[in-house]
Coordinates of C-alpha atoms in Angstrom, one line a residue:
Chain R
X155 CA -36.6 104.3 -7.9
X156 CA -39.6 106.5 -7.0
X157 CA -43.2 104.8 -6.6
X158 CA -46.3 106.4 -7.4
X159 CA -49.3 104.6 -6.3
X160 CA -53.1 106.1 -8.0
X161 CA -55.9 105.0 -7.0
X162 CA -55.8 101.6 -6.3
X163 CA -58.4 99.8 -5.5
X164 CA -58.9 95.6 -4.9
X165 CA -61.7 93.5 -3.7
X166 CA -62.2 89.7 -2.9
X167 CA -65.7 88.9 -3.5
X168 CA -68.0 92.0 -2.2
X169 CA -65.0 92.8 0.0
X170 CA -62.6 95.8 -1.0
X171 CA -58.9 95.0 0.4
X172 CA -57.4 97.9 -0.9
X173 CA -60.2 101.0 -1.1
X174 CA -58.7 103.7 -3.7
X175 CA -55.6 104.0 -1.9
X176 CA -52.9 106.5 -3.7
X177 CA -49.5 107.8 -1.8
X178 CA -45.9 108.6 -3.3
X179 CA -42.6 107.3 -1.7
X180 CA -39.2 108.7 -3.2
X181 CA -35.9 107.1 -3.4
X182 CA -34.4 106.4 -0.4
X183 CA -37.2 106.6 2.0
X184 CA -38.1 103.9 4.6
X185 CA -41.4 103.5 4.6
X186 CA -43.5 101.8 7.3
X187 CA -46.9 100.2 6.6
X188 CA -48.7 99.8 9.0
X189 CA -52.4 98.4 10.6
X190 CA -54.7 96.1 12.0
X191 CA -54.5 92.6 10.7
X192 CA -56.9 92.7 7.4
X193 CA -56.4 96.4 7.1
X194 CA -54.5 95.6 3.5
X195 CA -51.5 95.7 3.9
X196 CA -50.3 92.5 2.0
X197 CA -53.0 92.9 -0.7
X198 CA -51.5 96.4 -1.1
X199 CA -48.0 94.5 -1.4
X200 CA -49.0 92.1 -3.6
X201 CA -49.9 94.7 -5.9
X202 CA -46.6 96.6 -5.6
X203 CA -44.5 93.3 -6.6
X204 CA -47.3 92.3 -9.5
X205 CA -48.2 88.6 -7.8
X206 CA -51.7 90.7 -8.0
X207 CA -53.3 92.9 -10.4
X208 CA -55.4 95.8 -9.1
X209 CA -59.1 96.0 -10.0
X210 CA -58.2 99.7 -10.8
X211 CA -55.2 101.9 -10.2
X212 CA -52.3 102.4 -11.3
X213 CA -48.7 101.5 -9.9
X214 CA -45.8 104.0 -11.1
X215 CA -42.3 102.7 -10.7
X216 CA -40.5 105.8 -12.1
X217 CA -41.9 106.3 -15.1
X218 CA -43.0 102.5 -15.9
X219 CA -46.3 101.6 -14.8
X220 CA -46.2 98.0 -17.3
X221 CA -46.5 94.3 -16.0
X222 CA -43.5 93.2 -16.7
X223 CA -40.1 91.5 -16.0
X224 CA -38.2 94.7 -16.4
X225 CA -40.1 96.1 -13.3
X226 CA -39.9 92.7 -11.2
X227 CA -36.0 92.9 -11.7
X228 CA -36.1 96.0 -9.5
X229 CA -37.7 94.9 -6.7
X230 CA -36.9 92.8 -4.0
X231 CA -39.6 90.9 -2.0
X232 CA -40.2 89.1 1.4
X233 CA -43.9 87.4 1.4
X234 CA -45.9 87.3 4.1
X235 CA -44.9 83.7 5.7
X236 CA -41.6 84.1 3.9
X237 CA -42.2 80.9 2.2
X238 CA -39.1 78.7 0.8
X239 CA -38.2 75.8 -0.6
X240 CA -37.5 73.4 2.3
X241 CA -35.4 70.8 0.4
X242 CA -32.9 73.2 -1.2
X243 CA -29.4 73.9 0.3
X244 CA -29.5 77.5 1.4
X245 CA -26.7 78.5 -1.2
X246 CA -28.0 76.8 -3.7
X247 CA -31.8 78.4 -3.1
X248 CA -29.5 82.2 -3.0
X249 CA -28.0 81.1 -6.4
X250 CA -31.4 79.7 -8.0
X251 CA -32.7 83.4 -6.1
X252 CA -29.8 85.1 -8.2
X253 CA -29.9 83.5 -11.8
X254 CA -33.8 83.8 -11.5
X255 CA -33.1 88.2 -11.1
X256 CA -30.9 88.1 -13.8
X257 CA -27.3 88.3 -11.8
X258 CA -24.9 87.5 -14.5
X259 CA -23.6 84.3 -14.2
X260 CA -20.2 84.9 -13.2
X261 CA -21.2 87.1 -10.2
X262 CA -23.3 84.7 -9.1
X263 CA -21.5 83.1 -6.5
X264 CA -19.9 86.3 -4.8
X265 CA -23.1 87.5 -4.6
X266 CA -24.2 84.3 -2.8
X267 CA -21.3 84.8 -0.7
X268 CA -21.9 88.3 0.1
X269 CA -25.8 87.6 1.1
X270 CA -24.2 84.9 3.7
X271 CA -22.1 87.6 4.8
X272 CA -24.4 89.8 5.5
X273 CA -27.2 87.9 6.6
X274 CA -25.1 86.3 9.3
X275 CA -25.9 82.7 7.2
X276 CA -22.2 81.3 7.7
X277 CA -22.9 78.7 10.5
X278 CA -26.1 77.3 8.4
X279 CA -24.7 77.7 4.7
X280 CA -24.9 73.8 3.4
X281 CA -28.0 73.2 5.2
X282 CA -31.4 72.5 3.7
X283 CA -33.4 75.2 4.6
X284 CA -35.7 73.3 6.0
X285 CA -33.6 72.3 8.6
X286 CA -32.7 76.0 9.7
X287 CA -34.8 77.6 12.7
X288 CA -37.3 80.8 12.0
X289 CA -35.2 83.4 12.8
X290 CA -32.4 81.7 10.2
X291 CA -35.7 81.1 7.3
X292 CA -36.3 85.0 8.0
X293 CA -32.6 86.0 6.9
X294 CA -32.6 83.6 3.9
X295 CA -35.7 84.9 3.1
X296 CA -34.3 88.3 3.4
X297 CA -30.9 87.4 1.7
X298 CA -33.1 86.5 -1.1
X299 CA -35.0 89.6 -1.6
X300 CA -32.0 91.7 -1.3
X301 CA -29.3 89.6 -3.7
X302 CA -29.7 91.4 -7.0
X303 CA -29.4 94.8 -6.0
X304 CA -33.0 95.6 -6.4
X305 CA -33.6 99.4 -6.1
X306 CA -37.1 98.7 -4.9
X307 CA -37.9 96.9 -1.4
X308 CA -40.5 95.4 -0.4
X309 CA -40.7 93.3 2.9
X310 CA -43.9 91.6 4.6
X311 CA -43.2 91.8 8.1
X312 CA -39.5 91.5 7.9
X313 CA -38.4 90.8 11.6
X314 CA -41.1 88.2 12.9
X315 CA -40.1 84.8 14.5
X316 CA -36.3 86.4 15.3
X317 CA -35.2 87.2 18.7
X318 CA -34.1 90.4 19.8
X319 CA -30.7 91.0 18.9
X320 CA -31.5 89.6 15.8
X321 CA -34.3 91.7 15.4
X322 CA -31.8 95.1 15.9
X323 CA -29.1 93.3 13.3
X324 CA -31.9 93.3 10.2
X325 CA -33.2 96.6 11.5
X326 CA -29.9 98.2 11.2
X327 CA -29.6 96.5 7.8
X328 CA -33.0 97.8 6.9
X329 CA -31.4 101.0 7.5
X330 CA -28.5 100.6 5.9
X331 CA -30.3 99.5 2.4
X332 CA -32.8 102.2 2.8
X333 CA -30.2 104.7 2.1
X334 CA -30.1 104.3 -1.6
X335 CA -33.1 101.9 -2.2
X336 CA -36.6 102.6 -1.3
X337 CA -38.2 100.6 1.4
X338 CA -41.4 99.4 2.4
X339 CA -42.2 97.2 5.2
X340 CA -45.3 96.4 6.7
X341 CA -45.3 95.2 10.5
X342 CA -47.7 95.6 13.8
X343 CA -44.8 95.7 15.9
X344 CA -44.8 99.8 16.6
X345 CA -41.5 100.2 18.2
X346 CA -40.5 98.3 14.6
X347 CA -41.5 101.3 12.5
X348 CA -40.4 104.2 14.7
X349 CA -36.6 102.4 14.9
X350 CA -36.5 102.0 11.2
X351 CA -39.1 104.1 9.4
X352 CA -39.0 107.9 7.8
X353 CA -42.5 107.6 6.9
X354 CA -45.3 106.3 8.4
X355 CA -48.7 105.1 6.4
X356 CA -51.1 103.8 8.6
X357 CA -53.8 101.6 7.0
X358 CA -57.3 100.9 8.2
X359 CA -60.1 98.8 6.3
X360 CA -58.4 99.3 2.8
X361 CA -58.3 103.2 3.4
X362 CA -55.0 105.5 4.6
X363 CA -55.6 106.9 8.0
X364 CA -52.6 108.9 8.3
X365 CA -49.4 109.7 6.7
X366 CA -46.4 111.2 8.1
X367 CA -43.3 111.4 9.9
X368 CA -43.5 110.0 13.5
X369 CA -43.1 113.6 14.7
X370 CA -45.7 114.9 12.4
X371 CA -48.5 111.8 13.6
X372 CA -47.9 113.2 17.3
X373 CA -48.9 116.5 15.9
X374 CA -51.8 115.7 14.5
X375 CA -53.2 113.8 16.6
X376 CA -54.7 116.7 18.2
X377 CA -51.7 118.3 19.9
X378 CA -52.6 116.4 23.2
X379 CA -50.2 116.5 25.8
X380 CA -49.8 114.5 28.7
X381 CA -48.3 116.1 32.0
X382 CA -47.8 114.2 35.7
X383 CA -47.2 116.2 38.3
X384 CA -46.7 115.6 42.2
X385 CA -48.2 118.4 44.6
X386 CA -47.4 118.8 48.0
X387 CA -48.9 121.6 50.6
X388 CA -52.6 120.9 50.8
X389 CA -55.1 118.3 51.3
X390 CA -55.4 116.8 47.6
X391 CA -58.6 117.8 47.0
X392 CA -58.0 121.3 47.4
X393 CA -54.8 120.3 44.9
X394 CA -57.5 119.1 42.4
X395 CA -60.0 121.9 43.0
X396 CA -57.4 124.3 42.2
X397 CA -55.8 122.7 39.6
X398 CA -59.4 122.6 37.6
X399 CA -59.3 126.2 37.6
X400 CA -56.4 126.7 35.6
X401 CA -57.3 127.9 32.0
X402 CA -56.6 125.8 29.1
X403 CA -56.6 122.5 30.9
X404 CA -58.6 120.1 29.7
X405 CA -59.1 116.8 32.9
X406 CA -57.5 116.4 36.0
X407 CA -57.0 113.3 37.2
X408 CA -56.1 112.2 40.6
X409 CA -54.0 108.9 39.9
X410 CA -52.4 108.5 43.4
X411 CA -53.9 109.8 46.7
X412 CA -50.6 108.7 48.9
X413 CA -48.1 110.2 46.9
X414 CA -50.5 112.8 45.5
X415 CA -49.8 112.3 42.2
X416 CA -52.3 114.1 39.3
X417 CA -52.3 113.7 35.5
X418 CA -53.2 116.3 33.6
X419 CA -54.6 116.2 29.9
X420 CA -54.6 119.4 27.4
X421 CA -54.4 120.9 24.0
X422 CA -51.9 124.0 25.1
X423 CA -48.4 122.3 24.7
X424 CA -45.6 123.5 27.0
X425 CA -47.8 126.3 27.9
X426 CA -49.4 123.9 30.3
X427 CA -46.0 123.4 32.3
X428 CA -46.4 127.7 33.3
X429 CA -49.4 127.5 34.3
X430 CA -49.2 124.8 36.3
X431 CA -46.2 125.9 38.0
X432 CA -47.7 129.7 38.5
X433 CA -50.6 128.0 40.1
X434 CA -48.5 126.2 42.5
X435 CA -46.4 129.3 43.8
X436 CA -50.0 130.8 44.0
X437 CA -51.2 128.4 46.1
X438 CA -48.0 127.6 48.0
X439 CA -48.0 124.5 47.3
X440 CA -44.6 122.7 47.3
X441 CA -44.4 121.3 43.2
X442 CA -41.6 117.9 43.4
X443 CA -42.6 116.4 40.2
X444 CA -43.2 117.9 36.6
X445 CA -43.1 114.8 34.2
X446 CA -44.4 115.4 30.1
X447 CA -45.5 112.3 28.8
X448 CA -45.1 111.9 24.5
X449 CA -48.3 110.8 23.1
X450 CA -47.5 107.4 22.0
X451 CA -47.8 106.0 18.8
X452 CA -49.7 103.5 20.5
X453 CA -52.5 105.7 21.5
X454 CA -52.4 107.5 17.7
X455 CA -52.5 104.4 16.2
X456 CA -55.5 103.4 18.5
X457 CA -57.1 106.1 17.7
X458 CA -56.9 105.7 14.2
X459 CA -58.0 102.2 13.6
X460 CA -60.8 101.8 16.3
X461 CA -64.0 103.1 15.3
Chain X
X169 CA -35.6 84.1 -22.5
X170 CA -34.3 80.9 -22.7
X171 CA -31.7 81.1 -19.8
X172 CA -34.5 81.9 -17.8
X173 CA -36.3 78.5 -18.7
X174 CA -33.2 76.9 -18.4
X175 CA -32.7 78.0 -14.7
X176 CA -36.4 76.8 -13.4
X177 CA -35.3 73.2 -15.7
X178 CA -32.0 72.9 -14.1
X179 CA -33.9 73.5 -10.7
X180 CA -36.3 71.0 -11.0
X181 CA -33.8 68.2 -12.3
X182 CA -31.7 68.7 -9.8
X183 CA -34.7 68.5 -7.4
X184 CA -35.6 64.8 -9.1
X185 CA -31.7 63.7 -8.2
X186 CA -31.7 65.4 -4.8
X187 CA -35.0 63.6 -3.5
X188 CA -34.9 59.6 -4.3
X189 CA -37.8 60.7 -7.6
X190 CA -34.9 60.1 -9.9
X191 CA -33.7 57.1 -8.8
X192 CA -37.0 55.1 -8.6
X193 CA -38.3 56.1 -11.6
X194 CA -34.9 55.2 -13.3
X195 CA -35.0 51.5 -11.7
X196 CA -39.2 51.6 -11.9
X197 CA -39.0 51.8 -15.5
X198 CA -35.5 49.7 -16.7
X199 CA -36.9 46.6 -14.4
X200 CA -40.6 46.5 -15.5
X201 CA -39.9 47.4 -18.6
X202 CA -36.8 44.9 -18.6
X203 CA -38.5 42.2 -16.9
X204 CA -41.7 42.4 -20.0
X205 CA -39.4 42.5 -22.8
X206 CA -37.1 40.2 -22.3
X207 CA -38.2 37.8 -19.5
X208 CA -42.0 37.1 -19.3
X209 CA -45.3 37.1 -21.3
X210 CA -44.7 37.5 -25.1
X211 CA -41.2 38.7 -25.1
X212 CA -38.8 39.1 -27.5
X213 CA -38.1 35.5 -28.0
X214 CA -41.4 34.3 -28.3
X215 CA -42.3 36.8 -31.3
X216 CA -39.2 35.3 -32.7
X217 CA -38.7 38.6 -34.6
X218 CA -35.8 41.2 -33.8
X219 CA -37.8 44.2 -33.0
X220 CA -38.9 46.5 -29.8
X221 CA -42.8 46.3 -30.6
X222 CA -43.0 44.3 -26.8
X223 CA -40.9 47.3 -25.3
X224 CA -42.8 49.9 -26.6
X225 CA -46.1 48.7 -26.2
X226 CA -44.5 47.4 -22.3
X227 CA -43.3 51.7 -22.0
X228 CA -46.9 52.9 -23.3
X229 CA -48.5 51.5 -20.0
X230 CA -45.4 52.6 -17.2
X231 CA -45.0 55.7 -18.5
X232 CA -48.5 56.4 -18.7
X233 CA -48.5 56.0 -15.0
X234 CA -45.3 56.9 -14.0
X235 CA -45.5 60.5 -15.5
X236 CA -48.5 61.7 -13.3
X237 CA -46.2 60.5 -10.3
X238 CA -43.2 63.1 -11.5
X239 CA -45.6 66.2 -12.8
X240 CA -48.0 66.2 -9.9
X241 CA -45.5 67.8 -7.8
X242 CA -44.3 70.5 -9.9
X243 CA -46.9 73.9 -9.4
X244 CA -49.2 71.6 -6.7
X245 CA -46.4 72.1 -4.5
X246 CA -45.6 75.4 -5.4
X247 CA -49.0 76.4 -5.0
X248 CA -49.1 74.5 -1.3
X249 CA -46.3 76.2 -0.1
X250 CA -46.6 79.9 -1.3
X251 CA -43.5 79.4 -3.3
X252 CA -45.6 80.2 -6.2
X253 CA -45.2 83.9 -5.3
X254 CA -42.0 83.9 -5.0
X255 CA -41.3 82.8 -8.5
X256 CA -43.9 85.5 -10.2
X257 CA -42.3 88.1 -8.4
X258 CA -39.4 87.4 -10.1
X259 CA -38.0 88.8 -13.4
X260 CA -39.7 85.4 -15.3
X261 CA -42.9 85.0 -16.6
X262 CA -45.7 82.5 -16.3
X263 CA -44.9 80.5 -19.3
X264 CA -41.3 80.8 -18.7
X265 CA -42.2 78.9 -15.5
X266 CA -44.2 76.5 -17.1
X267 CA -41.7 75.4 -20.0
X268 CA -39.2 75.4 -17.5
X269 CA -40.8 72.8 -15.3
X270 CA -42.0 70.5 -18.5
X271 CA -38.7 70.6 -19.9
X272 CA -37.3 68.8 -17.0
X273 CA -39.6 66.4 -16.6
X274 CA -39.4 65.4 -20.5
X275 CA -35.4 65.4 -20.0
X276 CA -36.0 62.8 -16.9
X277 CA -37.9 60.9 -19.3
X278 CA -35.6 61.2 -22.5
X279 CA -33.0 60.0 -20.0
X280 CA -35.2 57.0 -18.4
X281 CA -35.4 55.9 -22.5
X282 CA -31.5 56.6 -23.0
X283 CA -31.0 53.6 -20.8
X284 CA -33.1 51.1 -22.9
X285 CA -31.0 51.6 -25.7
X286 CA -28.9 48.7 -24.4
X287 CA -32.3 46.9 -25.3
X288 CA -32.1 48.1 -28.9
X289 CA -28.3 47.2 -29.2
X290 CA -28.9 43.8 -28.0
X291 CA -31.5 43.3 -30.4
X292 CA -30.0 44.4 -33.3
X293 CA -27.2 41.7 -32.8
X294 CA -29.8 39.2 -32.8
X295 CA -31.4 39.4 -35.9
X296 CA -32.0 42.2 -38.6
X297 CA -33.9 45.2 -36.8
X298 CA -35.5 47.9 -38.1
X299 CA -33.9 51.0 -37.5
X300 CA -36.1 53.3 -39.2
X301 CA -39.2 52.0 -37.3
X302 CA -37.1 51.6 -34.0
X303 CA -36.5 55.6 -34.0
X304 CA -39.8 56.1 -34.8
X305 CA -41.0 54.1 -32.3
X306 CA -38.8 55.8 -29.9
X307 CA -40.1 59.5 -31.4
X308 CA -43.7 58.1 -30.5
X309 CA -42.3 57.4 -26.7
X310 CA -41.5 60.7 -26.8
X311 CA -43.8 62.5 -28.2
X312 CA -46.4 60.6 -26.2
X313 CA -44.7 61.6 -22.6
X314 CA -44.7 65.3 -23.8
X315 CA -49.1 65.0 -24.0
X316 CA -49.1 63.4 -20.7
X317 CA -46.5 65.7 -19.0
X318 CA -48.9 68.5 -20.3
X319 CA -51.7 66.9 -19.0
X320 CA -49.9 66.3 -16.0
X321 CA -49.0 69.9 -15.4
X322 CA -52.4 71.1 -16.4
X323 CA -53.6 69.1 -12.8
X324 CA -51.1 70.1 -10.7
X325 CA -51.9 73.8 -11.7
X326 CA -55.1 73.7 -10.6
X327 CA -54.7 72.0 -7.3
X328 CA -52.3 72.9 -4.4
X329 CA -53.2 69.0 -3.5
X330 CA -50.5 66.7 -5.5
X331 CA -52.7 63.6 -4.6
X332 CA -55.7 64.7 -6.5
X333 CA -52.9 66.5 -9.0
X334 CA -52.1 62.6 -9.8
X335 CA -55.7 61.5 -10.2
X336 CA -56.8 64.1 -12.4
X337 CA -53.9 63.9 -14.7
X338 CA -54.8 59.5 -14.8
X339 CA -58.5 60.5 -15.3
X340 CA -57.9 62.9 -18.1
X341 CA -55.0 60.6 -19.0
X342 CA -57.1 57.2 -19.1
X343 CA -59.6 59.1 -21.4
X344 CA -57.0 59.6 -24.1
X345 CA -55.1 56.5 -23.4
X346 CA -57.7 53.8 -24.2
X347 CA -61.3 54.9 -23.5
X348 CA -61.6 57.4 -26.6
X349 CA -60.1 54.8 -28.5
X350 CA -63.1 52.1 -27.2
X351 CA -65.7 54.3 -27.8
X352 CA -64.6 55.0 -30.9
X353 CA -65.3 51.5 -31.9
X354 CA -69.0 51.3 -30.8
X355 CA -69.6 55.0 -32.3
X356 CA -69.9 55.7 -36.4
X357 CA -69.8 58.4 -38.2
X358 CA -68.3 61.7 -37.4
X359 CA -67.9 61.2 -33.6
X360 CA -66.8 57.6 -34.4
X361 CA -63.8 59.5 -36.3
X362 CA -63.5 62.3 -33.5
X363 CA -63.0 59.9 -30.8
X364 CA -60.4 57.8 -32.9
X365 CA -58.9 60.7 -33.5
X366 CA -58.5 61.9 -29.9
X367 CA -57.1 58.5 -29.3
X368 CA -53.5 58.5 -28.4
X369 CA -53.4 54.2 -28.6
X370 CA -53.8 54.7 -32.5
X371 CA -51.7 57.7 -32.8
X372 CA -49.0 55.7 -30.8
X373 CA -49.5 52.3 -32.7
X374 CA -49.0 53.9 -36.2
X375 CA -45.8 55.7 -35.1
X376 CA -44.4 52.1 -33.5
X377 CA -44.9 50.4 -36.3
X378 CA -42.8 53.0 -37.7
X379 CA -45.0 55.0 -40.0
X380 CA -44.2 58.1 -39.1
X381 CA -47.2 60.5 -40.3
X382 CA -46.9 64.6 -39.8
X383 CA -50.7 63.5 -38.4
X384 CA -49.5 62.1 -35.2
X385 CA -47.1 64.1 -34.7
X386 CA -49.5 67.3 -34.6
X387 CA -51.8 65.8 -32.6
X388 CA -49.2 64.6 -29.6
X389 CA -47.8 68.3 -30.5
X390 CA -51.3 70.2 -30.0
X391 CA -52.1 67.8 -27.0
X392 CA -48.8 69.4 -25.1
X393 CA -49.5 72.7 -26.5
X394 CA -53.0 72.9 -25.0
X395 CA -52.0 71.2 -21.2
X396 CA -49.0 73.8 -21.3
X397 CA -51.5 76.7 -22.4
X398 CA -54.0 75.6 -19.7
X399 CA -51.3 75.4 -17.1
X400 CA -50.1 79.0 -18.1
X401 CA -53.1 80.2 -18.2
X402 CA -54.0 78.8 -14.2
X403 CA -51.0 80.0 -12.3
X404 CA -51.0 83.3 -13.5
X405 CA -55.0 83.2 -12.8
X406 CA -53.8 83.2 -9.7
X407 CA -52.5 86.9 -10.0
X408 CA -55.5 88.0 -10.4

């Protein structure tokens, strides 16, 4: 199911959320939300799964923009907090879960049973839920969202409060699901949406401030490049002094006098890696290290949000 | 439709059996309703006449306080602990919700007066009892709980506390239960009828002593209708 999102906008008090936001997300495309806290990410969600109505906007789910049940029955959601009801038996809750999305009756249970199967849920089945740890709430939480087949997913920071394997199980399944659903998630864990994501939308004070690939982010931000090198041959200020005179480079830093270790900053790509290298048999100096550093989506995403 | 409502009501009366609710209620009601009919004050034996009057006029008063105790739970909580969201996400609507949730608490209640029927058998081998008056009597118990589970869910729709849920469904309960009905007597006139007429003491009296008027009826009827429009009307304020 494809969503088209136009112009949406939402404010609390004199406070806009969600600032005319539009973007388009095709079936079977991961896509990662992500932001500062308060950026809008959860009002944005909200929206999408119709516990909120926009001030203005419109939300597209194929051709169905309307407030209704028929839309709901699509979409699977994780809340933010994943709440649950504590005093329910975790099949039970994934049954109530099921009935409520319309599973027929008799497929009920092997649904349930397939959730626990998949969510790893066998050891803590005829519990209360409010007995089970975090990481065990998430994957109910998760086995809920995800037990009627929905073609649309939504999930509100999907892997917080579990450890780290079982943070690589639900991304895997993430991945898995994405392949015929589509996917949103939100998170501010950045590894999170460059394991699992195909898109990226970062979000800042209710506005997009970038969309893209994680490839195509790098790109744009600037086409800095990041090289270390290690120069042997001279005193290192001589090293620096000549380095500075290479065309094309934009800073030189000296980041280790000992080892004589510089890192170099410009916008020319691998270019950068010739020149450097044709300076050095210039010079005669011995070159032992050449080392390209990625910009990291860190430093994009800092870049982005703090202004 | 239907299945829908019958899902959230199956929910929630299994969720009155789970937790002890169900049980206390159940004994709650039997033993001081019990205890008044048949043991102490003007009981049965006393009037000397084979009829429920005591019972009913006994049930008026427990339910009236017992049925704030079982709705104030019901969308407080939900409300408290985000699980509110979780339901209007799903394919069911607002009053779907809300229907759902009264349902079960009427069924609890419809059950609670299932037991007392033993009462009615026991009496009807006494002496000649009226069955015509008994059922409407019984309709009136009914009818009555429906208003105040209305009411009820109307404050625990606008709270995520269930403690003042309970206190404003009492306050606005007390209002209808007797204090309309007193000021009606110290008022003439047009509001002297209005406030009789928002009374649910002589809406209830006339149906237990089994005149059963289309009157009553509408006004216990339009008295759940509004709490249940209200409620509707506050949880899904909370989409906007």
């Amino acid at each position: 199911m494809d969503v088209r999102i136009d112009n949406l906008t939402k404010s609390y008090g004199n406070q806009k959320a969600v600032d005319s936001i539009s973007f388009d997300i095709k079936s079977g495309e991961i896509v990662g939300f992500l932001g500062p806290n308060g950026a809008g990410k959860t009002t944005t969600m909200k929206m999408l799964t119709q516990y909120m109505q926009p001030d203005s906007g419109t939300i597209w789910y194929d051709n169905s923009s309307s407030y209704d049940v028929d839309i709901r029955r699509e979409i699977g959601y994780l809340p933010e907090h994943n709440p649950l009801y504590e005093d329910m038996p975790v099949m039970d809750y994934l049954a109530f879960a099921a009935a409520l999305q319309s599973v027929p009756q008799s497929e009920v249970p092997s649904r349930v049973i397939e959730m626990v199967r998949i969510c790893g849920l066998d050891v803590e089945k005829h519990k209360k839920i409010g007995e089970l740890s975090k990481g065990y709430r998430q994957r109910v939480g998760l086995a809920q969202a995800i037990i009627h087949n929905p073609k649309v997913l939504i999930l509100d920071e999907p892997t917080t409060g579990l450890d780290p394997n079982q943070i690589v199980e639900i991304r895997e399944l993430i991945r898995k699901l994405g392949r015929e659903k589509t996917v949103i998630l939100s998170t501010h864990i950045l590894p999170e949406v460059e394991a699992t994501c195909d898109r990226i939308l970062i979000i800042n004070k209710g506005k997009i401030a970038a969309d893209g690939t994680v490839q195509q982010l790098r790109k744009q931000s600037e086409g800095k490049s990041l090289l270390q090198v290690r120069i042997e041959g001279a005193p290192v200020e001589h090293i620096a002094e000549g380095l500075r005179l290479i065309e094309g480079l934009q800073k030189v830093l000296l980041v280790d006098t000992t080892n004589k270790r510089f890192e170099i900053e410009s916008n020319a790509g691998d270019a950068v890696n010739r020149l450097v290298y044709r300076a050095c048999v210039q010079n005669h100096w011995d070159l032992l290290e050449m080392i390209p550093f990625e910009t990291k989506l860190e430093d994009i995403f800092r870049d982005l949000t703090i202004n | 439709m239907n299945n829908s409502v019958w899902i959230i009501t199956k929910k929630e009366l299994n969720s009155f059996f789970d937790s002890l609710t169900a049980y206390i209620l159940l004994i709650a009601f039997l033993g001081f309703s019990g205890f008044f009919t048949w043991i102490t004050g003007s009981d049965i034996f006393m009037r000397k006449e084979a009829d429920l009057e005591v019972f009913f006029s006994v049930s008026k008063w427990t339910l009236f306080f017992f049925i704030p105790a079982i709705t104030m739970k019901m969308i407080a909580e939900e409300n408290k602990s985000g699980t509110i969201e979780l339901l209007l996400t799903k394919a069911i609507t607002a009053r779907q919700i809300i229907l759902g949730k009264f349902l079960a608490c009427l069924l609890l209640i419809g059950i609670a007066l299932l037991f007392t029927i033993s009462y009615y058998i026991t009496v009807s081998q006494i002496g000649n009892i009226d069955h015509g008056a008994t059922l409407c009597g019984y309709l009136g118990l009914l009818l009555m709980s429906a208003a105040y589970i209305g009411i009820g869910l109307f404050a625990s729709s606008i709270t995520n506390n269930q403690i003042v849920a309970f206190l404003l469904a009492l306050l606005i309960g007390v209002f209808f239960h007797f204090i309309f009905d007193m000021m009606s007597y110290n008022s003439g006139g047009f509001v002297g009828q209005l406030l009789s007429g928002l009374s649910v003491n002589r809406h209830f009296e006339s149906l237990a002593q089994g005149v059963l008027d289309t009157k009553d009826i509408l006004f216990f009827a339009s008295l759940t209708i509004v709490g249940l429009l209200l409620s509707e009307l506050f949880i899904s304020k909370r989409i906007k």
